[in-house]
PDB file of C-alpha atoms in Angstrom:
ATOM      1  CA  GLU A  23       0.000   0.000   0.000  1.00 64.00           C
ATOM      2  CA  ASP A  24       1.386   3.366  -1.025  1.00 69.00           C
ATOM      3  CA  GLN A  25       2.005   5.693   1.875  1.00 91.00           C
ATOM      4  CA  VAL A  26       2.068   8.776  -0.347  1.00 95.00           C
ATOM      5  CA  THR A  27      -0.415   9.039  -3.199  1.00 96.00           C
ATOM      6  CA  GLN A  28      -0.573  11.821  -5.728  1.00 97.00           C
ATOM      7  CA  SER A  29      -3.535  12.529  -7.964  1.00 97.00           C
ATOM      8  CA  PRO A  30      -4.218  12.895 -10.740  1.00 97.00           C
ATOM      9  CA  GLU A  31      -1.318  11.094 -12.426  1.00 96.00           C
ATOM     10  CA  ALA A  32      -1.555  13.511 -15.342  1.00 97.00           C
ATOM     11  CA  LEU A  33      -3.340  16.794 -15.822  1.00 98.00           C
ATOM     12  CA  ARG A  34      -3.779  18.808 -18.976  1.00 98.00           C
ATOM     13  CA  LEU A  35      -4.818  22.433 -18.634  1.00 97.00           C
ATOM     14  CA  GLN A  36      -5.327  25.341 -20.941  1.00 97.00           C
ATOM     15  CA  GLU A  37      -3.273  28.411 -20.200  1.00 97.00           C
ATOM     16  CA  GLY A  38      -5.082  30.405 -17.527  1.00 97.00           C
ATOM     17  CA  GLU A  39      -7.181  27.456 -16.331  1.00 97.00           C
ATOM     18  CA  SER A  40      -6.576  27.143 -12.574  1.00 97.00           C
ATOM     19  CA  SER A  41      -6.550  23.748 -10.867  1.00 98.00           C
ATOM     20  CA  SER A  42      -5.186  21.772  -7.911  1.00 98.00           C
ATOM     21  CA  LEU A  43      -2.939  18.773  -7.458  1.00 98.00           C
ATOM     22  CA  ASN A  44      -3.421  16.451  -4.509  1.00 98.00           C
ATOM     23  CA  CYS A  45      -0.973  14.606  -2.273  1.00 98.00           C
ATOM     24  CA  SER A  46      -2.459  12.321   0.362  1.00 97.00           C
ATOM     25  CA  TYR A  47      -0.445  10.413   2.963  1.00 95.00           C
ATOM     26  CA  THR A  48      -1.031   7.691   5.511  1.00 93.00           C
ATOM     27  CA  VAL A  49       2.150   7.910   7.572  1.00 87.00           C
ATOM     28  CA  SER A  50       1.983   8.840  11.243  1.00 84.00           C
ATOM     29  CA  GLY A  51       4.272  11.328  12.899  1.00 85.00           C
ATOM     30  CA  LEU A  52       4.544  13.714   9.982  1.00 88.00           C
ATOM     31  CA  ARG A  53       7.517  16.014  10.392  1.00 89.00           C
ATOM     32  CA  GLY A  54       7.262  17.825   7.082  1.00 91.00           C
ATOM     33  CA  LEU A  55       5.729  17.704   3.612  1.00 94.00           C
ATOM     34  CA  PHE A  56       7.709  18.920   0.633  1.00 94.00           C
ATOM     35  CA  TRP A  57       6.802  19.851  -2.926  1.00 96.00           C
ATOM     36  CA  TYR A  58       9.218  19.656  -5.838  1.00 96.00           C
ATOM     37  CA  ARG A  59       9.048  20.389  -9.529  1.00 97.00           C
ATOM     38  CA  GLN A  60      10.860  18.138 -12.009  1.00 97.00           C
ATOM     39  CA  ASP A  61      11.472  19.042 -15.631  1.00 96.00           C
ATOM     40  CA  PRO A  62      12.307  16.315 -18.175  1.00 91.00           C
ATOM     41  CA  GLY A  63      15.933  15.217 -17.941  1.00 87.00           C
ATOM     42  CA  LYS A  64      16.508  17.200 -14.751  1.00 91.00           C
ATOM     43  CA  GLY A  65      16.585  16.504 -11.060  1.00 94.00           C
ATOM     44  CA  PRO A  66      13.720  17.720  -8.858  1.00 95.00           C
ATOM     45  CA  GLU A  67      13.752  21.363  -7.802  1.00 94.00           C
ATOM     46  CA  PHE A  68      12.598  22.281  -4.303  1.00 93.00           C
ATOM     47  CA  LEU A  69       9.447  24.414  -4.085  1.00 95.00           C
ATOM     48  CA  PHE A  70       7.928  24.368  -0.584  1.00 93.00           C
ATOM     49  CA  THR A  71       8.077  22.855   2.874  1.00 93.00           C
ATOM     50  CA  LEU A  72       4.950  22.605   5.037  1.00 95.00           C
ATOM     51  CA  TYR A  73       5.205  21.529   8.653  1.00 92.00           C
ATOM     52  CA  SER A  74       1.747  21.613  10.194  1.00 92.00           C
ATOM     53  CA  ALA A  75      -1.927  21.458   9.278  1.00 93.00           C
ATOM     54  CA  GLY A  76      -3.265  24.824   8.233  1.00 95.00           C
ATOM     55  CA  GLU A  77       0.044  26.064   6.927  1.00 96.00           C
ATOM     56  CA  GLU A  78       0.188  27.690   3.483  1.00 97.00           C
ATOM     57  CA  LYS A  79       3.090  28.736   1.287  1.00 97.00           C
ATOM     58  CA  GLU A  80       3.012  30.713  -1.961  1.00 97.00           C
ATOM     59  CA  LYS A  81       5.399  31.269  -4.834  1.00 94.00           C
ATOM     60  CA  GLU A  82       4.313  33.064  -7.970  1.00 95.00           C
ATOM     61  CA  ARG A  83       1.331  31.116  -9.356  1.00 96.00           C
ATOM     62  CA  LEU A  84       1.736  28.236  -6.900  1.00 98.00           C
ATOM     63  CA  LYS A  85       0.187  27.872  -3.476  1.00 98.00           C
ATOM     64  CA  ALA A  86       0.652  24.842  -1.250  1.00 98.00           C
ATOM     65  CA  THR A  87      -1.629  23.966   1.645  1.00 98.00           C
ATOM     66  CA  LEU A  88      -1.573  21.202   4.245  1.00 96.00           C
ATOM     67  CA  THR A  89      -4.255  19.371   6.209  1.00 93.00           C
ATOM     68  CA  LYS A  90      -3.869  16.425   8.564  1.00 88.00           C
ATOM     69  CA  LYS A  91      -4.024  13.862   5.782  1.00 93.00           C
ATOM     70  CA  GLU A  92      -3.287  15.661   2.530  1.00 96.00           C
ATOM     71  CA  SER A  93      -1.720  18.578   0.790  1.00 98.00           C
ATOM     72  CA  PHE A  94      -2.833  20.550  -2.217  1.00 98.00           C
ATOM     73  CA  LEU A  95      -0.776  22.420  -4.739  1.00 98.00           C
ATOM     74  CA  HIS A  96      -2.973  25.079  -6.283  1.00 98.00           C
ATOM     75  CA  ILE A  97      -1.932  26.513  -9.614  1.00 97.00           C
ATOM     76  CA  THR A  98      -3.537  29.840 -10.487  1.00 97.00           C
ATOM     77  CA  ALA A  99      -3.714  30.967 -14.113  1.00 97.00           C
ATOM     78  CA  PRO A 100      -0.979  28.556 -15.235  1.00 97.00           C
ATOM     79  CA  LYS A 101       1.362  29.277 -18.106  1.00 97.00           C
ATOM     80  CA  PRO A 102       3.021  26.790 -20.485  1.00 97.00           C
ATOM     81  CA  GLU A 103       6.273  27.154 -18.553  1.00 97.00           C
ATOM     82  CA  ASP A 104       4.542  25.609 -15.526  1.00 97.00           C
ATOM     83  CA  SER A 105       4.454  22.307 -17.422  1.00 98.00           C
ATOM     84  CA  ALA A 106       6.450  19.771 -15.397  1.00 98.00           C
ATOM     85  CA  THR A 107       6.027  16.841 -13.071  1.00 97.00           C
ATOM     86  CA  TYR A 108       5.194  17.910  -9.529  1.00 98.00           C
ATOM     87  CA  LEU A 109       6.363  15.627  -6.734  1.00 97.00           C
ATOM     88  CA  CYS A 110       5.416  15.630  -3.112  1.00 96.00           C
ATOM     89  CA  ALA A 111       7.384  13.928  -0.352  1.00 93.00           C
ATOM     90  CA  VAL A 112       6.645  13.289   3.303  1.00 92.00           C
ATOM     91  CA  TYR A 113       9.251  13.304   6.039  1.00 89.00           C
ATOM     92  CA  TRP A 114       8.104  11.264   9.015  1.00 86.00           C
ATOM     93  CA  GLY A 115       8.977   9.143  11.987  1.00 82.00           C
ATOM     94  CA  SER A 116      11.545   9.401  14.744  1.00 77.00           C
ATOM     95  CA  GLN A 117      14.365   8.239  12.472  1.00 74.00           C
ATOM     96  CA  GLY A 118      13.414  10.613   9.716  1.00 76.00           C
ATOM     97  CA  ASN A 119      12.134   8.728   6.679  1.00 81.00           C
ATOM     98  CA  LEU A 120      11.515  10.476   3.390  1.00 86.00           C
ATOM     99  CA  ILE A 121       8.987   9.018   0.943  1.00 90.00           C
ATOM    100  CA  PHE A 122       8.107  10.486  -2.438  1.00 93.00           C
ATOM    101  CA  GLY A 123       4.842  10.230  -4.293  1.00 95.00           C
ATOM    102  CA  LYS A 124       4.931   9.187  -7.932  1.00 95.00           C
ATOM    103  CA  GLY A 125       4.120  12.669  -9.138  1.00 96.00           C
ATOM    104  CA  THR A 126       1.562  14.507 -11.223  1.00 97.00           C
ATOM    105  CA  LYS A 127       2.572  15.343 -14.760  1.00 97.00           C
ATOM    106  CA  LEU A 128       1.152  18.745 -15.613  1.00 98.00           C
ATOM    107  CA  SER A 129       0.836  19.978 -19.193  1.00 98.00           C
ATOM    108  CA  VAL A 130      -0.307  23.536 -19.859  1.00 98.00           C
ATOM    109  CA  LYS A 131      -1.286  24.291 -23.417  1.00 97.00           C
ATOM    110  CA  PRO A 132      -1.219  27.836 -24.829  1.00 95.00           C
TER     111      PRO A 132
ATOM    112  CA  LYS B  19      27.552  28.796  -6.721  1.00 63.00           C
ATOM    113  CA  ALA B  20      28.018  25.453  -8.455  1.00 76.00           C
ATOM    114  CA  GLY B  21      25.190  22.954  -8.135  1.00 92.00           C
ATOM    115  CA  VAL B  22      25.272  19.245  -7.492  1.00 96.00           C
ATOM    116  CA  THR B  23      27.364  17.453 -10.085  1.00 97.00           C
ATOM    117  CA  GLN B  24      26.797  13.832 -11.003  1.00 97.00           C
ATOM    118  CA  THR B  25      28.990  11.740 -13.250  1.00 97.00           C
ATOM    119  CA  PRO B  26      28.648  10.025 -15.566  1.00 97.00           C
ATOM    120  CA  ARG B  27      25.374  11.352 -16.975  1.00 96.00           C
ATOM    121  CA  TYR B  28      24.692   8.292 -19.104  1.00 97.00           C
ATOM    122  CA  LEU B  29      26.050   4.782 -19.073  1.00 96.00           C
ATOM    123  CA  ILE B  30      25.225   1.392 -20.503  1.00 98.00           C
ATOM    124  CA  LYS B  31      26.221  -1.826 -18.780  1.00 97.00           C
ATOM    125  CA  THR B  32      25.430  -5.490 -19.192  1.00 97.00           C
ATOM    126  CA  ARG B  33      23.938  -7.844 -16.630  1.00 97.00           C
ATOM    127  CA  GLY B  34      26.417  -9.021 -14.047  1.00 97.00           C
ATOM    128  CA  GLN B  35      28.700  -6.023 -14.335  1.00 98.00           C
ATOM    129  CA  GLN B  36      29.140  -3.422 -11.641  1.00 98.00           C
ATOM    130  CA  VAL B  37      28.906   0.344 -11.791  1.00 98.00           C
ATOM    131  CA  THR B  38      30.123   3.275  -9.712  1.00 98.00           C
ATOM    132  CA  LEU B  39      28.390   6.636  -9.799  1.00 98.00           C
ATOM    133  CA  SER B  40      29.821   9.845  -8.409  1.00 98.00           C
ATOM    134  CA  CYS B  41      28.245  12.891  -6.788  1.00 98.00           C
ATOM    135  CA  SER B  42      29.854  16.194  -5.842  1.00 97.00           C
ATOM    136  CA  PRO B  43      27.563  18.180  -3.521  1.00 96.00           C
ATOM    137  CA  ILE B  44      27.166  21.922  -3.304  1.00 95.00           C
ATOM    138  CA  SER B  45      30.122  23.473  -1.527  1.00 94.00           C
ATOM    139  CA  GLY B  46      29.502  23.484   2.211  1.00 91.00           C
ATOM    140  CA  HIS B  47      26.835  20.778   2.115  1.00 92.00           C
ATOM    141  CA  ARG B  48      27.807  17.786   4.207  1.00 92.00           C
ATOM    142  CA  SER B  49      24.725  15.642   3.643  1.00 93.00           C
ATOM    143  CA  VAL B  50      24.348  13.569   0.488  1.00 95.00           C
ATOM    144  CA  SER B  51      21.473  11.250  -0.298  1.00 94.00           C
ATOM    145  CA  TRP B  52      20.870   8.937  -3.234  1.00 96.00           C
ATOM    146  CA  TYR B  53      17.621   8.013  -4.977  1.00 96.00           C
ATOM    147  CA  GLN B  54      16.556   5.649  -7.717  1.00 97.00           C
ATOM    148  CA  GLN B  55      13.875   6.921 -10.095  1.00 96.00           C
ATOM    149  CA  THR B  56      11.911   4.648 -12.403  1.00 94.00           C
ATOM    150  CA  PRO B  57       8.617   5.233 -14.230  1.00 88.00           C
ATOM    151  CA  GLY B  58       6.858   2.498 -12.268  1.00 86.00           C
ATOM    152  CA  GLN B  59       8.146   3.121  -8.743  1.00 89.00           C
ATOM    153  CA  GLY B  60       8.919   6.821  -8.804  1.00 90.00           C
ATOM    154  CA  LEU B  61      11.664   8.197  -6.570  1.00 93.00           C
ATOM    155  CA  GLN B  62      12.907   5.721  -4.007  1.00 93.00           C
ATOM    156  CA  PHE B  63      15.399   6.476  -1.270  1.00 92.00           C
ATOM    157  CA  LEU B  64      18.632   4.490  -1.366  1.00 95.00           C
ATOM    158  CA  PHE B  65      20.810   5.901   1.414  1.00 91.00           C
ATOM    159  CA  GLU B  66      22.052   9.052   3.062  1.00 92.00           C
ATOM    160  CA  TYR B  67      25.496  10.067   4.235  1.00 94.00           C
ATOM    161  CA  PHE B  68      26.497  12.824   6.580  1.00 92.00           C
ATOM    162  CA  SER B  69      30.092  13.516   7.535  1.00 91.00           C
ATOM    163  CA  GLU B  70      31.231  10.199   6.006  1.00 93.00           C
ATOM    164  CA  THR B  71      28.701   8.168   8.024  1.00 93.00           C
ATOM    165  CA  GLN B  72      25.680   6.394   6.612  1.00 92.00           C
ATOM    166  CA  ARG B  73      22.695   7.775   8.508  1.00 88.00           C
ATOM    167  CA  ASN B  74      19.867   5.953   6.847  1.00 86.00           C
ATOM    168  CA  LYS B  75      19.304   3.234   4.276  1.00 90.00           C
ATOM    169  CA  GLY B  76      16.329   2.416   2.109  1.00 90.00           C
ATOM    170  CA  ASN B  77      14.908  -0.961   1.295  1.00 91.00           C
ATOM    171  CA  PHE B  78      17.355  -2.043  -1.385  1.00 95.00           C
ATOM    172  CA  PRO B  79      19.464  -5.219  -1.605  1.00 96.00           C
ATOM    173  CA  GLY B  80      23.055  -5.302  -0.448  1.00 96.00           C
ATOM    174  CA  ARG B  81      24.232  -5.004  -4.053  1.00 97.00           C
ATOM    175  CA  PHE B  82      23.651  -1.279  -3.612  1.00 98.00           C
ATOM    176  CA  SER B  83      26.292   0.419  -1.517  1.00 97.00           C
ATOM    177  CA  GLY B  84      27.759   3.840  -1.067  1.00 97.00           C
ATOM    178  CA  ARG B  85      30.328   5.898   0.698  1.00 97.00           C
ATOM    179  CA  GLN B  86      31.216   9.487   1.401  1.00 97.00           C
ATOM    180  CA  PHE B  87      34.654  11.015   1.436  1.00 96.00           C
ATOM    181  CA  SER B  88      36.091  13.659   3.728  1.00 95.00           C
ATOM    182  CA  ASN B  89      35.415  16.364   1.116  1.00 94.00           C
ATOM    183  CA  SER B  90      31.706  15.321   1.147  1.00 95.00           C
ATOM    184  CA  ARG B  91      31.852  13.838  -2.335  1.00 97.00           C
ATOM    185  CA  SER B  92      29.944  10.590  -2.504  1.00 98.00           C
ATOM    186  CA  GLU B  93      29.928   7.476  -4.616  1.00 98.00           C
ATOM    187  CA  MET B  94      27.404   4.727  -4.974  1.00 98.00           C
ATOM    188  CA  ASN B  95      28.123   1.288  -6.323  1.00 98.00           C
ATOM    189  CA  VAL B  96      25.834  -1.351  -7.745  1.00 98.00           C
ATOM    190  CA  SER B  97      27.304  -4.813  -8.135  1.00 96.00           C
ATOM    191  CA  THR B  98      26.026  -7.748 -10.195  1.00 97.00           C
ATOM    192  CA  LEU B  99      23.732  -5.551 -12.239  1.00 98.00           C
ATOM    193  CA  GLU B 100      20.249  -6.754 -13.119  1.00 97.00           C
ATOM    194  CA  LEU B 101      17.913  -5.545 -15.851  1.00 97.00           C
ATOM    195  CA  GLY B 102      15.685  -4.001 -13.191  1.00 96.00           C
ATOM    196  CA  ASP B 103      18.490  -1.715 -12.078  1.00 97.00           C
ATOM    197  CA  SER B 104      17.972   0.386 -15.187  1.00 97.00           C
ATOM    198  CA  ALA B 105      16.943   3.762 -13.817  1.00 97.00           C
ATOM    199  CA  LEU B 106      17.839   7.367 -13.251  1.00 97.00           C
ATOM    200  CA  TYR B 107      20.012   7.635 -10.156  1.00 98.00           C
ATOM    201  CA  LEU B 108      19.743  10.992  -8.449  1.00 97.00           C
ATOM    202  CA  CYS B 109      21.962  12.488  -5.833  1.00 97.00           C
ATOM    203  CA  ALA B 110      20.852  15.307  -3.557  1.00 95.00           C
ATOM    204  CA  SER B 111      22.807  17.442  -1.148  1.00 94.00           C
ATOM    205  CA  SER B 112      21.672  19.511   1.799  1.00 90.00           C
ATOM    206  CA  LEU B 113      23.124  21.492   4.657  1.00 86.00           C
ATOM    207  CA  ALA B 114      21.443  19.448   7.344  1.00 79.00           C
ATOM    208  CA  PRO B 115      21.058  15.677   7.456  1.00 76.00           C
ATOM    209  CA  GLY B 116      17.757  13.896   7.238  1.00 65.00           C
ATOM    210  CA  GLY B 117      16.170  16.210   4.704  1.00 64.00           C
ATOM    211  CA  GLY B 118      14.266  17.808   7.549  1.00 68.00           C
ATOM    212  CA  THR B 119      13.748  21.141   5.845  1.00 74.00           C
ATOM    213  CA  GLY B 120      13.026  19.527   2.486  1.00 75.00           C
ATOM    214  CA  GLU B 121      15.594  21.744   0.870  1.00 83.00           C
ATOM    215  CA  LEU B 122      17.325  19.024  -1.058  1.00 90.00           C
ATOM    216  CA  PHE B 123      19.336  20.158  -4.045  1.00 92.00           C
ATOM    217  CA  PHE B 124      19.344  17.502  -6.724  1.00 94.00           C
ATOM    218  CA  GLY B 125      21.813  16.817  -9.470  1.00 96.00           C
ATOM    219  CA  GLU B 126      20.681  15.998 -12.988  1.00 95.00           C
ATOM    220  CA  GLY B 127      21.183  12.314 -12.409  1.00 96.00           C
ATOM    221  CA  SER B 128      23.035   9.395 -13.919  1.00 97.00           C
ATOM    222  CA  ARG B 129      20.929   7.389 -16.330  1.00 97.00           C
ATOM    223  CA  LEU B 130      21.901   3.730 -16.178  1.00 97.00           C
ATOM    224  CA  THR B 131      20.790   1.244 -18.800  1.00 97.00           C
ATOM    225  CA  VAL B 132      21.424  -2.435 -18.148  1.00 97.00           C
ATOM    226  CA  LEU B 133      21.294  -4.725 -21.180  1.00 96.00           C
TER     227      LEU B 133
END
């Protein structure tokens, strides 16, 4: 059973069409939830860290929120350059384990 | 400031061979972690090193090993390669161990193909 699930697997949007990506988790003892962006042929690029339910972070057209069991990455008025795979990861447990979701591939068409 | 450098970027090996991948972290970063990325399994944690000590290890067989040198550069080795080892191997560096802030800086990866 996956401990970190991202949905949808793929999302196609028109430029300017806002939407949200979801990251749900089942681990206990969450210490942090991270969002990354990965472009083809590149390593992931850090976007946000969220530590507790209710927390929100924003960067340009992206806004990340966190509840007790999931996180959302809201994309407002996306542009083609926002096309990428978005990964979330949860950091949990006393030993500090990091688990990544399988990502949402976002395509924004002009 | 130079980013994380991984070498080689691409390599092709045959089953049974071994491979060594190298990672040079961002200057001043003492924590290096390794990940395997495949289309089916996504990003999976291999191991993490901090100050030459392995702090944590993922659920991979003993054929996967690594080490870190005094200058924080790290290498990972895969012995007796199998077809399923074909993947993108990513290295990430950070100031603090454990990825606690999430601010991992990734290299562009080493793409391994096993024939």
